Every structure is written in C-alpha cells, then in structure tokens.
Amino acid sequence: MLRSLALLQPAFEYQRDLSRRAELVEGIAELVTEDDPDWLFPEYRDIHRNRATIQEAMETRPKVLKYLCGILTDLLVDICRFEGREARHRVGPLEEAVMSGAAFGTVLQAFGF
C-alpha cells in the first residue's frame, strides 16, 4: 500500500504545484512589461514564459483530480475491506483533501499514517 501511495505522490504534488503556479500567472503578468524580464527570480521567469501551458493544464486539473481521487478512494476502500473495517467515514476526508489540493500528508492521514 505504501508503494502505491508513493507512486501517486508525484502526480498529486504536480497538481498542487500547478495550482500554486496558476495563482502567480496573473500577478506576474501585471508586473512584467517585457517578454524576458531578467530581473525576475528564475522560478517566476519560468512561470511567465510558460503561462499559456500552465493555463491549459489548469483547464484539465479538475478532471485529473477526480481521477486521482477515484484511485485513492478505491485503494482506501480495498484496504479497509481487506482489514475487515468500514471505510465510509474515511472516504469523505480523503476526497476533500484531494480536491482541495491539501498537502500529501493530509491524504496519508486518511489512510491512517
């Protein structure tokens, strides 16, 4: 189970980072009047250069999060069934953590870690 969660963590973290970067796109665009501002930090310069890609990826983000949520929920239910426990009370917090973009530690808490 831990191996499965470890395999899903990069996809989950990418979605969190994507959300953070998308929040910065508009602010950076307001500050920048040139195509390649050398005075910006490298991370912000990268966000400015890739703003179209970031915005396109944000359009598919809800679908990707629902897909990740489905995988994690199925894994949680299967683990609980295997252990002979009920999973209903744990599914809600798990879905909320995934869809809100919470830290991966919050997702792990739903699994009991």
Short mmCIF file of C-alpha atoms in Angstrom, two decimals:
data_model
loop_
_atom_site.label_atom_id
_atom_site.label_comp_id
_atom_site.label_asym_id
_atom_site.label_seq_id
_atom_site.Cartn_x
_atom_site.Cartn_y
_atom_site.Cartn_z
CA MET A 1 0.00 0.00 0.00
CA LEU A 2 2.77 2.43 0.83
CA ARG A 3 4.36 1.72 -2.52
CA SER A 4 1.10 2.57 -4.30
CA LEU A 5 0.81 5.83 -2.39
CA ALA A 6 4.44 6.65 -3.14
CA LEU A 7 3.78 6.15 -6.86
CA LEU A 8 0.80 8.53 -6.74
CA GLN A 9 2.55 11.23 -4.73
CA PRO A 10 4.39 12.87 -7.67
CA ALA A 11 1.15 13.28 -9.63
CA PHE A 12 -0.55 14.72 -6.57
CA GLU A 13 2.33 17.11 -5.85
CA TYR A 14 2.40 18.21 -9.51
CA GLN A 15 -1.26 19.22 -9.27
CA ARG A 16 -0.56 21.20 -6.09
CA ASP A 17 2.38 22.96 -7.71
CA LEU A 18 0.33 23.65 -10.83
CA SER A 19 -2.32 25.35 -8.73
CA ARG A 20 0.28 27.50 -6.98
CA ARG A 21 1.88 28.47 -10.28
CA ALA A 22 -1.50 29.33 -11.84
CA GLU A 23 -2.22 31.71 -8.96
CA LEU A 24 1.01 33.58 -9.76
CA VAL A 25 0.45 33.89 -13.52
CA GLU A 26 -1.79 36.96 -13.38
CA GLY A 27 0.28 38.75 -10.76
CA ILE A 28 3.48 38.25 -12.69
CA ALA A 29 1.78 39.36 -15.93
CA GLU A 30 0.80 42.64 -14.26
CA LEU A 31 4.37 43.31 -13.19
CA VAL A 32 6.09 42.37 -16.42
CA THR A 33 6.00 44.62 -19.45
CA GLU A 34 8.69 42.87 -21.49
CA ASP A 35 8.99 39.37 -22.97
CA ASP A 36 12.02 38.18 -21.00
CA PRO A 37 12.43 40.07 -17.73
CA ASP A 38 15.91 39.38 -16.39
CA TRP A 39 15.11 40.97 -13.05
CA LEU A 40 12.61 38.25 -12.04
CA PHE A 41 13.61 35.24 -9.99
CA PRO A 42 14.23 32.22 -12.27
CA GLU A 43 11.10 30.45 -10.99
CA TYR A 44 8.90 33.46 -11.75
CA ARG A 45 10.56 33.94 -15.14
CA ASP A 46 9.74 30.30 -15.92
CA ILE A 47 6.12 30.85 -14.88
CA HIS A 48 5.94 33.93 -17.11
CA ARG A 49 7.38 32.09 -20.11
CA ASN A 50 5.08 29.08 -19.66
CA ARG A 51 1.90 30.89 -18.69
CA ALA A 52 -0.09 29.54 -21.65
CA THR A 53 0.89 25.96 -20.82
CA ILE A 54 0.04 26.48 -17.16
CA GLN A 55 -3.39 27.88 -18.02
CA GLU A 56 -4.10 24.97 -20.38
CA ALA A 57 -3.10 22.47 -17.70
CA MET A 58 -5.40 24.20 -15.21
CA GLU A 59 -8.35 23.53 -17.52
CA THR A 60 -7.82 19.76 -17.17
CA ARG A 61 -6.95 19.92 -13.46
CA PRO A 62 -10.45 19.11 -12.12
CA LYS A 63 -10.62 16.01 -14.30
CA VAL A 64 -7.16 14.88 -13.17
CA LEU A 65 -8.00 15.47 -9.51
CA LYS A 66 -11.20 13.43 -9.83
CA TYR A 67 -9.19 10.64 -11.43
CA LEU A 68 -6.60 10.71 -8.62
CA CYS A 69 -9.40 10.86 -6.07
CA GLY A 70 -11.00 7.79 -7.61
CA ILE A 71 -7.75 5.83 -7.49
CA LEU A 72 -7.06 6.81 -3.88
CA THR A 73 -10.65 6.12 -2.79
CA ASP A 74 -10.62 2.67 -4.40
CA LEU A 75 -7.31 1.91 -2.71
CA LEU A 76 -8.64 3.04 0.67
CA VAL A 77 -11.85 1.01 0.35
CA ASP A 78 -9.93 -2.09 -0.74
CA ILE A 79 -7.50 -1.79 2.17
CA CYS A 80 -10.32 -1.34 4.67
CA ARG A 81 -12.19 -4.34 3.26
CA PHE A 82 -9.04 -6.43 3.48
CA GLU A 83 -8.64 -5.44 7.13
CA GLY A 84 -12.35 -6.01 7.83
CA ARG A 85 -13.06 -2.35 8.63
CA GLU A 86 -15.64 0.12 7.35
CA ALA A 87 -14.28 2.83 5.03
CA ARG A 88 -17.25 5.21 4.72
CA HIS A 89 -16.13 7.61 7.42
CA ARG A 90 -12.66 7.90 5.85
CA VAL A 91 -13.70 8.48 2.24
CA GLY A 92 -15.13 11.99 2.83
CA PRO A 93 -11.97 13.45 4.36
CA LEU A 94 -9.87 11.78 1.67
CA GLU A 95 -11.95 13.27 -1.16
CA GLU A 96 -11.89 16.67 0.49
CA ALA A 97 -8.11 16.56 0.89
CA VAL A 98 -7.54 15.58 -2.74
CA MET A 99 -9.99 18.01 -4.32
CA SER A 100 -8.87 20.96 -2.18
CA GLY A 101 -5.21 20.42 -3.03
CA ALA A 102 -4.15 19.79 0.54
CA ALA A 103 -0.69 18.51 1.38
CA PHE A 104 0.00 14.84 0.69
CA GLY A 105 0.35 14.33 4.44
CA THR A 106 -3.37 15.03 4.78
CA VAL A 107 -4.07 12.30 2.24
CA LEU A 108 -1.88 9.93 4.23
CA GLN A 109 -3.85 10.75 7.38
CA ALA A 110 -6.98 9.42 5.71
CA PHE A 111 -5.12 6.13 5.27
CA GLY A 112 -4.13 6.12 8.94
CA PHE A 113 -0.49 7.15 8.59
#
